mmCIF file of C-alpha atoms in Angstrom:
data_model
loop_
_atom_site.group_PDB
_atom_site.id
_atom_site.type_symbol
_atom_site.label_atom_id
_atom_site.label_comp_id
_atom_site.label_asym_id
_atom_site.label_seq_id
_atom_site.Cartn_x
_atom_site.Cartn_y
_atom_site.Cartn_z
ATOM 1 C CA GLY A 1 5.763 24.788 11.445
ATOM 2 C CA GLU A 2 4.640 22.128 13.682
ATOM 3 C CA ASN A 3 5.998 18.635 13.568
ATOM 4 C CA VAL A 4 3.923 15.976 14.994
ATOM 5 C CA GLU A 5 5.421 12.566 15.758
ATOM 6 C CA GLN A 6 3.379 9.474 16.116
ATOM 7 C CA HIS A 7 3.905 5.771 17.468
ATOM 8 C CA PRO A 8 3.592 3.018 16.614
ATOM 9 C CA SER A 9 2.796 2.848 12.997
ATOM 10 C CA THR A 10 0.982 -0.461 13.527
ATOM 11 C CA LEU A 11 -0.431 -2.046 16.363
ATOM 12 C CA SER A 12 -2.352 -5.280 16.831
ATOM 13 C CA VAL A 13 -4.468 -5.974 19.996
ATOM 14 C CA GLN A 14 -6.855 -8.984 21.058
ATOM 15 C CA GLU A 15 -10.636 -7.949 21.011
ATOM 16 C CA GLY A 16 -11.175 -6.885 24.592
ATOM 17 C CA ASP A 17 -7.557 -5.338 25.118
ATOM 18 C CA SER A 18 -6.791 -1.751 25.404
ATOM 19 C CA ALA A 19 -4.577 0.118 22.779
ATOM 20 C CA VAL A 20 -2.544 3.272 23.394
ATOM 21 C CA ILE A 21 -0.996 5.553 20.660
ATOM 22 C CA LYS A 22 1.282 8.220 21.552
ATOM 23 C CA CYS A 23 2.047 11.378 19.935
ATOM 24 C CA THR A 24 4.563 14.210 20.173
ATOM 25 C CA TYR A 25 4.499 17.932 18.932
ATOM 26 C CA SER A 26 7.266 20.402 18.641
ATOM 27 C CA ASP A 27 5.769 23.916 18.669
ATOM 28 C CA SER A 28 4.455 24.879 22.480
ATOM 29 C CA ALA A 29 2.091 27.536 21.135
ATOM 30 C CA SER A 30 -0.247 24.513 19.612
ATOM 31 C CA ASN A 31 -3.076 24.268 21.775
ATOM 32 C CA TYR A 32 -5.600 22.103 20.160
ATOM 33 C CA PHE A 33 -5.223 18.328 19.840
ATOM 34 C CA PRO A 34 -7.762 16.250 17.643
ATOM 35 C CA TRP A 35 -7.699 12.402 17.093
ATOM 36 C CA TYR A 36 -9.367 11.452 13.837
ATOM 37 C CA LYS A 37 -10.153 7.741 12.917
ATOM 38 C CA GLN A 38 -10.021 7.031 9.231
ATOM 39 C CA GLU A 39 -11.585 3.550 8.049
ATOM 40 C CA LEU A 40 -10.671 2.003 4.564
ATOM 41 C CA GLY A 41 -11.535 4.342 1.989
ATOM 42 C CA LYS A 42 -13.594 6.813 4.156
ATOM 43 C CA ARG A 43 -12.717 10.191 5.451
ATOM 44 C CA PRO A 44 -10.946 11.124 8.638
ATOM 45 C CA GLN A 45 -13.527 11.666 11.641
ATOM 46 C CA LEU A 46 -13.044 13.215 14.641
ATOM 47 C CA ILE A 47 -13.533 10.986 17.535
ATOM 48 C CA ILE A 48 -12.342 12.976 20.349
ATOM 49 C CA ASP A 49 -9.966 16.297 21.017
ATOM 50 C CA ILE A 50 -8.022 17.813 23.769
ATOM 51 C CA ARG A 51 -7.571 21.291 24.716
ATOM 52 C CA SER A 52 -4.391 22.871 25.970
ATOM 53 C CA ASN A 53 -5.904 23.786 28.923
ATOM 54 C CA VAL A 54 -7.123 20.409 30.071
ATOM 55 C CA GLY A 55 -4.909 17.347 30.953
ATOM 56 C CA GLU A 56 -7.017 14.552 30.331
ATOM 57 C CA LYS A 57 -10.540 13.857 28.569
ATOM 58 C CA LYS A 58 -12.803 10.555 28.317
ATOM 59 C CA ASP A 59 -15.562 9.690 26.216
ATOM 60 C CA GLN A 60 -16.655 6.162 26.758
ATOM 61 C CA ARG A 61 -14.148 4.003 25.893
ATOM 62 C CA ILE A 62 -12.114 6.566 24.556
ATOM 63 C CA ALA A 63 -9.663 8.651 26.483
ATOM 64 C CA VAL A 64 -6.945 11.346 25.494
ATOM 65 C CA THR A 65 -4.067 12.744 27.925
ATOM 66 C CA LEU A 66 -2.132 15.765 27.356
ATOM 67 C CA ASN A 67 1.086 16.342 29.023
ATOM 68 C CA LYS A 68 1.970 20.217 28.272
ATOM 69 C CA THR A 69 5.644 20.343 29.631
ATOM 70 C CA ALA A 70 6.744 17.129 27.731
ATOM 71 C CA LYS A 71 4.842 18.234 24.726
ATOM 72 C CA HIS A 72 3.094 14.812 24.369
ATOM 73 C CA PHE A 73 -0.385 13.571 24.072
ATOM 74 C CA SER A 74 -1.731 10.065 24.072
ATOM 75 C CA LEU A 75 -5.170 8.300 22.901
ATOM 76 C CA HIS A 76 -6.434 5.264 25.056
ATOM 77 C CA ILE A 77 -9.177 2.990 23.703
ATOM 78 C CA THR A 78 -10.299 0.332 26.269
ATOM 79 C CA GLU A 79 -12.373 -2.894 25.612
ATOM 80 C CA THR A 80 -11.517 -2.922 22.075
ATOM 81 C CA GLN A 81 -13.896 -3.928 19.268
ATOM 82 C CA PRO A 82 -13.284 -5.327 15.952
ATOM 83 C CA GLU A 83 -14.907 -2.413 14.612
ATOM 84 C CA ASP A 84 -12.312 -0.206 16.097
ATOM 85 C CA SER A 85 -9.929 -1.305 13.566
ATOM 86 C CA ALA A 86 -8.714 1.791 11.471
ATOM 87 C CA VAL A 87 -6.073 4.112 11.016
ATOM 88 C CA TYR A 88 -6.018 6.696 13.839
ATOM 89 C CA PHE A 89 -4.428 10.037 13.548
ATOM 90 C CA CYS A 90 -3.130 12.753 16.054
ATOM 91 C CA ALA A 91 -2.993 16.256 15.576
ATOM 92 C CA ALA A 92 -1.702 19.360 16.405
ATOM 93 C CA LEU A 93 -3.174 22.786 15.659
ATOM 94 C CA TYR A 94 -0.781 25.433 14.959
ATOM 95 C CA GLN A 95 -2.150 28.847 14.839
ATOM 96 C CA THR A 96 0.051 31.308 12.370
ATOM 97 C CA GLY A 97 -3.132 33.199 11.641
ATOM 98 C CA ALA A 98 -4.830 30.275 10.417
ATOM 99 C CA ASN A 99 -5.889 27.067 12.204
ATOM 100 C CA ASN A 100 -3.636 24.603 10.447
ATOM 101 C CA LEU A 101 -3.733 21.105 11.454
ATOM 102 C CA PHE A 102 -0.541 19.258 11.381
ATOM 103 C CA PHE A 103 -1.011 15.528 11.402
ATOM 104 C CA GLY A 104 0.819 12.468 12.752
ATOM 105 C CA THR A 105 1.718 9.661 10.433
ATOM 106 C CA GLY A 106 -0.945 7.711 11.355
ATOM 107 C CA THR A 107 -1.516 4.170 13.325
ATOM 108 C CA ARG A 108 -3.017 1.300 11.776
ATOM 109 C CA LEU A 109 -4.747 -0.304 14.628
ATOM 110 C CA THR A 110 -6.195 -4.012 14.266
ATOM 111 C CA VAL A 111 -8.314 -5.578 16.638
ATOM 112 C CA ILE A 112 -8.415 -9.554 16.482
ATOM 113 C CA PRO A 113 -11.484 -11.067 17.253
ATOM 114 C CA ASP B 1 -27.465 16.523 4.366
ATOM 115 C CA THR B 2 -24.130 16.099 3.384
ATOM 116 C CA ALA B 3 -21.850 18.695 5.416
ATOM 117 C CA VAL B 4 -18.872 18.733 3.172
ATOM 118 C CA SER B 5 -19.072 17.243 -0.438
ATOM 119 C CA GLN B 6 -16.402 16.852 -3.163
ATOM 120 C CA THR B 7 -16.560 16.289 -6.735
ATOM 121 C CA PRO B 8 -15.367 13.868 -8.267
ATOM 122 C CA LYS B 9 -14.935 11.056 -6.210
ATOM 123 C CA TYR B 10 -12.472 9.644 -8.512
ATOM 124 C CA LEU B 11 -10.400 10.976 -11.313
ATOM 125 C CA VAL B 12 -7.988 9.433 -13.680
ATOM 126 C CA THR B 13 -6.121 11.352 -16.115
ATOM 127 C CA GLN B 14 -2.956 11.504 -18.233
ATOM 128 C CA MET B 15 0.485 13.453 -17.299
ATOM 129 C CA GLY B 16 0.305 16.987 -18.494
ATOM 130 C CA ASN B 17 -3.018 17.223 -18.258
ATOM 131 C CA ASP B 18 -5.098 20.058 -16.298
ATOM 132 C CA LYS B 19 -7.618 19.692 -13.764
ATOM 133 C CA SER B 20 -10.083 20.446 -10.964
ATOM 134 C CA ILE B 21 -11.697 18.860 -7.682
ATOM 135 C CA LYS B 22 -14.636 20.869 -6.266
ATOM 136 C CA CYS B 23 -15.607 21.468 -2.819
ATOM 137 C CA GLU B 24 -18.439 22.832 -0.869
ATOM 138 C CA GLN B 25 -19.724 23.021 2.665
ATOM 139 C CA ASN B 26 -23.200 23.478 3.860
ATOM 140 C CA LEU B 27 -22.273 24.018 7.378
ATOM 141 C CA GLY B 28 -22.200 27.810 7.518
ATOM 142 C CA HIS B 29 -18.007 27.842 7.899
ATOM 143 C CA ASP B 30 -15.930 30.585 7.430
ATOM 144 C CA THR B 31 -12.737 28.353 6.780
ATOM 145 C CA MET B 32 -12.009 25.757 4.219
ATOM 146 C CA TYR B 33 -8.796 23.730 3.658
ATOM 147 C CA TRP B 34 -7.304 21.000 1.260
ATOM 148 C CA TYR B 35 -5.320 18.270 2.490
ATOM 149 C CA LYS B 36 -3.455 15.587 0.201
ATOM 150 C CA GLN B 37 -3.070 11.871 1.852
ATOM 151 C CA ASP B 38 -0.546 9.905 -0.467
ATOM 152 C CA SER B 39 -0.021 6.453 -0.814
ATOM 153 C CA LYS B 40 1.382 5.975 2.930
ATOM 154 C CA LYS B 41 -1.668 7.789 4.442
ATOM 155 C CA PHE B 42 0.405 10.872 5.220
ATOM 156 C CA LEU B 43 -2.059 13.623 6.091
ATOM 157 C CA LYS B 44 -0.663 16.932 4.476
ATOM 158 C CA ILE B 45 -2.395 20.521 4.934
ATOM 159 C CA MET B 46 -1.723 22.491 1.584
ATOM 160 C CA PHE B 47 -4.018 25.464 1.699
ATOM 161 C CA SER B 48 -6.038 27.162 4.402
ATOM 162 C CA TYR B 49 -8.728 29.862 3.177
ATOM 163 C CA ASN B 50 -10.915 31.970 5.380
ATOM 164 C CA ASN B 51 -13.825 34.025 4.197
ATOM 165 C CA LYS B 52 -12.300 33.472 0.715
ATOM 166 C CA GLU B 53 -9.011 34.759 1.226
ATOM 167 C CA LEU B 54 -5.671 32.432 1.144
ATOM 168 C CA ILE B 55 -4.219 32.623 4.366
ATOM 169 C CA ILE B 56 -1.524 29.805 4.101
ATOM 170 C CA ASN B 57 -0.043 28.001 1.261
ATOM 171 C CA GLU B 58 2.095 25.200 2.953
ATOM 172 C CA THR B 59 5.171 25.159 0.238
ATOM 173 C CA VAL B 60 2.563 23.888 -2.649
ATOM 174 C CA PRO B 61 3.838 23.792 -5.956
ATOM 175 C CA ASN B 62 2.277 26.669 -7.983
ATOM 176 C CA ARG B 63 0.698 24.409 -10.225
ATOM 177 C CA PHE B 64 -1.631 23.994 -7.694
ATOM 178 C CA SER B 65 -4.103 26.706 -7.672
ATOM 179 C CA PRO B 66 -7.121 26.857 -5.248
ATOM 180 C CA LYS B 67 -10.031 29.101 -5.849
ATOM 181 C CA SER B 68 -12.979 30.196 -3.602
ATOM 182 C CA PRO B 69 -15.762 31.785 -5.520
ATOM 183 C CA ASP B 70 -17.772 32.349 -2.101
ATOM 184 C CA LYS B 71 -17.210 31.072 1.490
ATOM 185 C CA ALA B 72 -18.943 27.672 1.233
ATOM 186 C CA HIS B 73 -16.916 26.585 -1.602
ATOM 187 C CA LEU B 74 -12.908 25.974 -2.370
ATOM 188 C CA ASN B 75 -11.960 24.537 -5.563
ATOM 189 C CA LEU B 76 -8.596 22.635 -6.487
ATOM 190 C CA HIS B 77 -7.211 23.295 -9.926
ATOM 191 C CA ILE B 78 -4.095 21.483 -10.746
ATOM 192 C CA ASN B 79 -2.063 22.424 -14.172
ATOM 193 C CA SER B 80 0.542 20.014 -15.850
ATOM 194 C CA LEU B 81 -0.515 17.120 -13.496
ATOM 195 C CA GLU B 82 2.722 14.614 -12.736
ATOM 196 C CA LEU B 83 3.038 11.136 -11.679
ATOM 197 C CA GLY B 84 3.587 12.355 -8.103
ATOM 198 C CA ASP B 85 0.178 14.337 -7.517
ATOM 199 C CA SER B 86 -1.412 11.122 -7.529
ATOM 200 C CA ALA B 87 -2.935 10.701 -4.098
ATOM 201 C CA VAL B 88 -6.347 11.337 -2.192
ATOM 202 C CA TYR B 89 -7.285 14.699 -1.894
ATOM 203 C CA PHE B 90 -9.308 16.039 1.369
ATOM 204 C CA CYS B 91 -11.304 19.187 1.489
ATOM 205 C CA ALA B 92 -12.150 20.497 5.259
ATOM 206 C CA SER B 93 -14.151 23.131 6.689
ATOM 207 C CA SER B 94 -14.136 24.609 10.292
ATOM 208 C CA ARG B 95 -16.058 27.285 11.887
ATOM 209 C CA GLY B 96 -13.798 30.005 11.860
ATOM 210 C CA LEU B 97 -10.203 30.958 12.696
ATOM 211 C CA ALA B 98 -10.558 32.512 16.257
ATOM 212 C CA GLY B 99 -13.358 32.813 18.748
ATOM 213 C CA GLY B 100 -12.278 30.117 20.840
ATOM 214 C CA PHE B 101 -11.824 26.672 20.947
ATOM 215 C CA SER B 102 -15.453 25.637 19.430
ATOM 216 C CA TYR B 103 -14.016 26.954 15.976
ATOM 217 C CA ASN B 104 -11.007 24.549 15.754
ATOM 218 C CA GLU B 105 -13.030 21.214 14.632
ATOM 219 C CA GLN B 106 -12.484 20.512 11.201
ATOM 220 C CA PHE B 107 -15.052 18.569 9.287
ATOM 221 C CA PHE B 108 -13.594 16.496 6.104
ATOM 222 C CA GLY B 109 -14.933 15.777 2.717
ATOM 223 C CA PRO B 110 -15.053 12.105 1.487
ATOM 224 C CA GLY B 111 -12.046 12.870 -0.768
ATOM 225 C CA THR B 112 -11.141 12.346 -4.167
ATOM 226 C CA ARG B 113 -8.707 9.897 -5.137
ATOM 227 C CA LEU B 114 -6.719 11.449 -8.212
ATOM 228 C CA THR B 115 -4.387 9.003 -10.271
ATOM 229 C CA VAL B 116 -2.068 10.153 -12.930
ATOM 230 C CA LEU B 117 -0.919 7.890 -15.487
#
């Protein structure tokens, strides 16, 4: 199966600064890379995703980049706000007859007001 | 208007008991999943079902038996509960397995926190 590594495990930034979370994946056949945000006690919610035929995608303050050759992808949050504080998970879709998402280990982001 | 729902939200039980968690989605999706999130927040796929058929069992002990009575429901039955089964269990659904990237997005239920004493 797929193996996804995520760094850092915790990240603290000042409000207004940028935050970057990085992930690597192992299987070059993976072709879909979503990012989920999970607030305390809540369900994971998709915030942005990127397909393997695209190198970068942006949605307001959030952007994701993908380097297929190096098998890594990153989440960039600019102008961070306290409400961005949560655990963020990257994932890679490994298609072996099922759309199984393999998740990274999560990054706890804290935005300090 | 809840898209993916689970019951119960909390489940506290003794070791050795058998319990079930129910999941329903009203999105018209073909594919449903069970994930386990442990105390360290690791989120791991357990099962995938497509059109009521088991697609993937990711090395989950056979004490866990998912059942899909129809496309909108995927229930999880756990026999002989162990302390290590304590976790939050998330159900999720997606549009389908194939047909392009629009099928990939997974929607999660609110989770069921299982505590085994």
